[in-house]
CSV table of C-alpha atoms and ligand atoms in Angstrom, one decimal:
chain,number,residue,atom,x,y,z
A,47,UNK,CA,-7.8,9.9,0.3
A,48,UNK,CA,-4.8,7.9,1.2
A,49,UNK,CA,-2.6,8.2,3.5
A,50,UNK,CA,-1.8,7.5,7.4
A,51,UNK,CA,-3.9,8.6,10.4
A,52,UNK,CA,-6.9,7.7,12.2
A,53,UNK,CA,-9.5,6.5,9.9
A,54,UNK,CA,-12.4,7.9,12.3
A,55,UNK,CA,-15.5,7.0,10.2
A,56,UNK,CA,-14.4,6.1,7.3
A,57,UNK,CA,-14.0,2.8,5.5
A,58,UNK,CA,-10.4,1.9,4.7
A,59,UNK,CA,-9.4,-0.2,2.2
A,60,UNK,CA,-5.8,-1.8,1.0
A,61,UNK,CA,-5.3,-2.9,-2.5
A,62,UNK,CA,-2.8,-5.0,-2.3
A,63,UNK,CA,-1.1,-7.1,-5.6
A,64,UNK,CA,3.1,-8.7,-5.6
A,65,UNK,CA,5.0,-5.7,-7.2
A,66,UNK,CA,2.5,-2.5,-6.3
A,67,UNK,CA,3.8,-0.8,-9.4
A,68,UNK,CA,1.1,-2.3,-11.7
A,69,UNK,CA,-2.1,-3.9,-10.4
A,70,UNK,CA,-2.7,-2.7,-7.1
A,71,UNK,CA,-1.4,1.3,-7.7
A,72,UNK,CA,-3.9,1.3,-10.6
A,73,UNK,CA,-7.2,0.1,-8.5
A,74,UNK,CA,-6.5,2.6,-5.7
A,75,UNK,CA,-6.0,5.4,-8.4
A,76,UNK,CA,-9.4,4.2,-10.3
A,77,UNK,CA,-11.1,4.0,-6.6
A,78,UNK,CA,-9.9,7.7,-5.6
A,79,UNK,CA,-11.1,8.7,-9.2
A,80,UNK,CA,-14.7,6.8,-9.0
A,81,UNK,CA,-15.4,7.4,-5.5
A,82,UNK,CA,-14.7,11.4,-6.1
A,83,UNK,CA,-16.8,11.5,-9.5
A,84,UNK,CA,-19.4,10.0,-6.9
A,85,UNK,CA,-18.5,12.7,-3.9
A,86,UNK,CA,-18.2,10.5,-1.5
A,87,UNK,CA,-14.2,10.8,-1.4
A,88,UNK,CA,-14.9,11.6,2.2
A,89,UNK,CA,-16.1,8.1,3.5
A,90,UNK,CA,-13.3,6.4,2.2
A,91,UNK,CA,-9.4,5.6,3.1
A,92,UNK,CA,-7.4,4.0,0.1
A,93,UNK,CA,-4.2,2.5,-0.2
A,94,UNK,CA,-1.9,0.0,-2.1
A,95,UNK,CA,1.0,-2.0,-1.4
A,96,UNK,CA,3.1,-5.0,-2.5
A,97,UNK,CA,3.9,-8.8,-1.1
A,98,UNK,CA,7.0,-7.9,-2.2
A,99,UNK,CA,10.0,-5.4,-1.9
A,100,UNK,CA,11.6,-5.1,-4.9
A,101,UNK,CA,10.3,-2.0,-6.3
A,102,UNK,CA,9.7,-0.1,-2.4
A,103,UNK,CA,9.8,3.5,-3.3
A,104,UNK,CA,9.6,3.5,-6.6
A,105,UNK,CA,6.7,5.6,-8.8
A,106,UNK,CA,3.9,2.4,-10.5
A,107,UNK,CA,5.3,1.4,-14.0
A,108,UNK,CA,5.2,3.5,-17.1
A,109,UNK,CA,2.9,1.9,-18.5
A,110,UNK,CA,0.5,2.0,-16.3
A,111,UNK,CA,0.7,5.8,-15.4
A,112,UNK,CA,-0.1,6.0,-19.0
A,113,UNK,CA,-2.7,3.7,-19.0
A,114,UNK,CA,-4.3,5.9,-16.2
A,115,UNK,CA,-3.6,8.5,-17.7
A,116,UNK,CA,-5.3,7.9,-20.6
A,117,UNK,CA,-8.5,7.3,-19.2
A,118,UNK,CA,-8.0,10.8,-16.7
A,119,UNK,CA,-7.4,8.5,-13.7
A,120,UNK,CA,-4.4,10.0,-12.0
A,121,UNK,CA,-1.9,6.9,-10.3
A,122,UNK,CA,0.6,9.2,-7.9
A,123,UNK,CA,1.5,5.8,-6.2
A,124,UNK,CA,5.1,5.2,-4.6
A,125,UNK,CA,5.4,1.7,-3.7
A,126,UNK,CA,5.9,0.2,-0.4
A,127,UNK,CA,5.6,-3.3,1.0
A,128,UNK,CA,2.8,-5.1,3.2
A,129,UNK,CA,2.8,-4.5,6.7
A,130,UNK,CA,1.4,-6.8,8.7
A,131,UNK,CA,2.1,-5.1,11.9
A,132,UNK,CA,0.2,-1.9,11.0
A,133,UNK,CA,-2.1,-2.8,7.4
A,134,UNK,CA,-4.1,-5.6,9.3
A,135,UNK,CA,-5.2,-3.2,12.1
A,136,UNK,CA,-5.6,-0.3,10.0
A,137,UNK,CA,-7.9,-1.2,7.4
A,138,UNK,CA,-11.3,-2.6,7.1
A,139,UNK,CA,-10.9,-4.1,3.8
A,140,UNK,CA,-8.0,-6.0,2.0
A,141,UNK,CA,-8.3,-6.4,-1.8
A,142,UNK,CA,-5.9,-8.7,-3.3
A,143,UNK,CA,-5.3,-8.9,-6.9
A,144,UNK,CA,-5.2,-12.6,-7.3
A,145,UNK,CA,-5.4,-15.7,-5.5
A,146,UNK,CA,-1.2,-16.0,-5.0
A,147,UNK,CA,-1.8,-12.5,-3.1
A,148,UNK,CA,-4.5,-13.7,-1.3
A,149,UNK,CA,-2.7,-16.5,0.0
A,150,UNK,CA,0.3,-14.4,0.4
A,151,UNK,CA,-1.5,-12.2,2.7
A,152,UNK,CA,-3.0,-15.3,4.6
A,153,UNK,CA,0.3,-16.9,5.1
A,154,UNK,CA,1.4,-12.8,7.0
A,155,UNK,CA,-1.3,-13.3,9.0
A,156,UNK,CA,-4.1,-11.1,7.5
A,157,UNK,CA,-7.5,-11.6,8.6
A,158,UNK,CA,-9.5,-14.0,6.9
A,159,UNK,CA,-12.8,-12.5,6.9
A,160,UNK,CA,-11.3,-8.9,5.7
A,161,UNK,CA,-9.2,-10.2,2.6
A,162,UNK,CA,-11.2,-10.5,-1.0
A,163,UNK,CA,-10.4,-10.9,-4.8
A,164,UNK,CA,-10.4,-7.5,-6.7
A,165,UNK,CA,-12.7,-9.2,-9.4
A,166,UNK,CA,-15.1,-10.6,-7.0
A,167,UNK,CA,-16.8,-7.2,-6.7
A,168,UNK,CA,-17.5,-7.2,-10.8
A,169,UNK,CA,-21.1,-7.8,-11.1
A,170,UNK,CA,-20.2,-9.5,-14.7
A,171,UNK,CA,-18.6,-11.9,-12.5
A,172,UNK,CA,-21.1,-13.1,-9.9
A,173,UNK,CA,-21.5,-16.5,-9.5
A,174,UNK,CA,-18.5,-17.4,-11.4
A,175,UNK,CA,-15.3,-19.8,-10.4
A,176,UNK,CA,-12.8,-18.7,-8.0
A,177,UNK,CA,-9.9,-19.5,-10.7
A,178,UNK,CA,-11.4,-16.6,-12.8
A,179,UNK,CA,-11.3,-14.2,-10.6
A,180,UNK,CA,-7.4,-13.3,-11.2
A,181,UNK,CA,-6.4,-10.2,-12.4
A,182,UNK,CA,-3.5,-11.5,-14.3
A,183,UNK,CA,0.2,-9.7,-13.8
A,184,UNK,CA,0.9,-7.6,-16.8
A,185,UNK,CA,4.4,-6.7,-16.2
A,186,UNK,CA,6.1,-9.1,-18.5
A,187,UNK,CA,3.8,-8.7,-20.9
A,188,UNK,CA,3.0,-6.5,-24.2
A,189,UNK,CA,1.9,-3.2,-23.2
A,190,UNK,CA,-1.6,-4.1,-24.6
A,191,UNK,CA,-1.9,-6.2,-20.9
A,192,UNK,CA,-3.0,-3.0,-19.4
A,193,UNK,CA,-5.6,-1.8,-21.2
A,194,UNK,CA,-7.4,-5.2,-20.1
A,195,UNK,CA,-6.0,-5.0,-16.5
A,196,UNK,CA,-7.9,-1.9,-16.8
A,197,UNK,CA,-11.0,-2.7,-17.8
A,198,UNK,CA,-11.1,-5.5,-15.1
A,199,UNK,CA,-10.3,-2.9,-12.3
A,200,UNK,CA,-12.9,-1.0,-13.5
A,201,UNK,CA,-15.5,-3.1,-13.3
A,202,UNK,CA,-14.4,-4.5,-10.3
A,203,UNK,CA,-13.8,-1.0,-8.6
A,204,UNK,CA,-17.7,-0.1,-9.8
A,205,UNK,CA,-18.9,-2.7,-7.7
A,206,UNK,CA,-16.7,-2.7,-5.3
A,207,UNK,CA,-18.0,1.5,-4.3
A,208,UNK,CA,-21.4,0.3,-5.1
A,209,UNK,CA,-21.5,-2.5,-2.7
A,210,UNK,CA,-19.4,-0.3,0.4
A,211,UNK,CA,-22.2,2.7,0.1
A,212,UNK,CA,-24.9,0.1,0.3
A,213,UNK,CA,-23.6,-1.5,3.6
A,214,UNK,CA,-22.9,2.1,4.7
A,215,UNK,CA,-26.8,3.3,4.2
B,157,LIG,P1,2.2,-6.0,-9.9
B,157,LIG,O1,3.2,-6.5,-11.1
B,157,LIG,O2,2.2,-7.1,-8.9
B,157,LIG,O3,0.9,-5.9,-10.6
B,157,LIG,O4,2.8,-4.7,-9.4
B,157,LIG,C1,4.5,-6.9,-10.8
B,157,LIG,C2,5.5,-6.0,-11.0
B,157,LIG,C3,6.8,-6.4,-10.8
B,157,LIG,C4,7.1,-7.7,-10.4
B,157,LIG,C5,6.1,-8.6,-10.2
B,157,LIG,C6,4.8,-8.2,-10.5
B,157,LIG,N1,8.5,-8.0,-10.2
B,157,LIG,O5,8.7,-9.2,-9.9
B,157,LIG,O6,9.4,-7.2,-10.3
């Protein structure tokens, strides 16, 4: 579901966190998974990428493969950096995983009315503050980080597909 090309019909949407070898690689891997359990893997574009370059080209951290893996979501991402030129245009939808990315991708120039929190699609969520809507960075901390990066993507992902199929009926 990823990938380059013309997006035609479909709906594309950019995950986007600071590293792309933690937060962002994992919601794209849990949005392929969900939105093929669901069979609609044919309306959708995904993708992830980082603010920044350190890790360009590398496979998403051990840990979270593992954490993936462990829950039979498959995370094949190789990381790359934001690209304004191109990611703006290209997709509909620009999920950052916290308010620095967010602002991060304002200050490139992304559009405004396209960028959103991750953890403002969880329905556990609604109605709640801005400065809880992070999903924090786990990659200085204990392994155990992941598991509850996890559960937040995969809340946030559920409500994320629900609400895109709803607009698209
Ligand atoms: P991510 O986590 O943004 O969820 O991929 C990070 C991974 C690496 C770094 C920062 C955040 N880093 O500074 O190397």
């Amino acid at each position: 579901m990823s990938g380059a090309g013309a997006k035609g019909d479909r709906t594309a949407v950019l995950f986007v966190c600071l590293g792309n070898i933690c937060r962002s690689p994992l919601a794209e891997g849990l949005f392929v998974h969900l939105a093929a359990r669901l069979g609609v893997s044919d309306r959708f574009e995904a993708d992830s990428a980082g603010t920044g370059a350190w890790h360009v080209g590398r496979p998403a951290d051990p840990r979270t493969i593992a954490v993936g893996l462990a829950h039979g979501v498959p995370v094949p991402s190789i990381a790359r950096q934001v690209d304004p030129r191109t990611d703006f245009e290209r997709f509909d939808l620009i999920v950052a995983m916290d308010r620095s990315n967010r602002t991060d991708l304002l200050d490139l120039g992304a559009p405004r009315e396209r960028v959103r929190l991750m953890r403002s699609y969880d329905p556990s969520l609604a109605g709640a503050s801005e400065s809880g809507l992070d999903v924090p960075d786990p990659y200085l901390g204990r392994g155990d980080g992941f598991e509850l990066v996890y559960a937040m993507l995969l809340r946030s992902t559920e409500g994320l597909l629900d609400e895109l199929l709803r607009a698209r009926r």
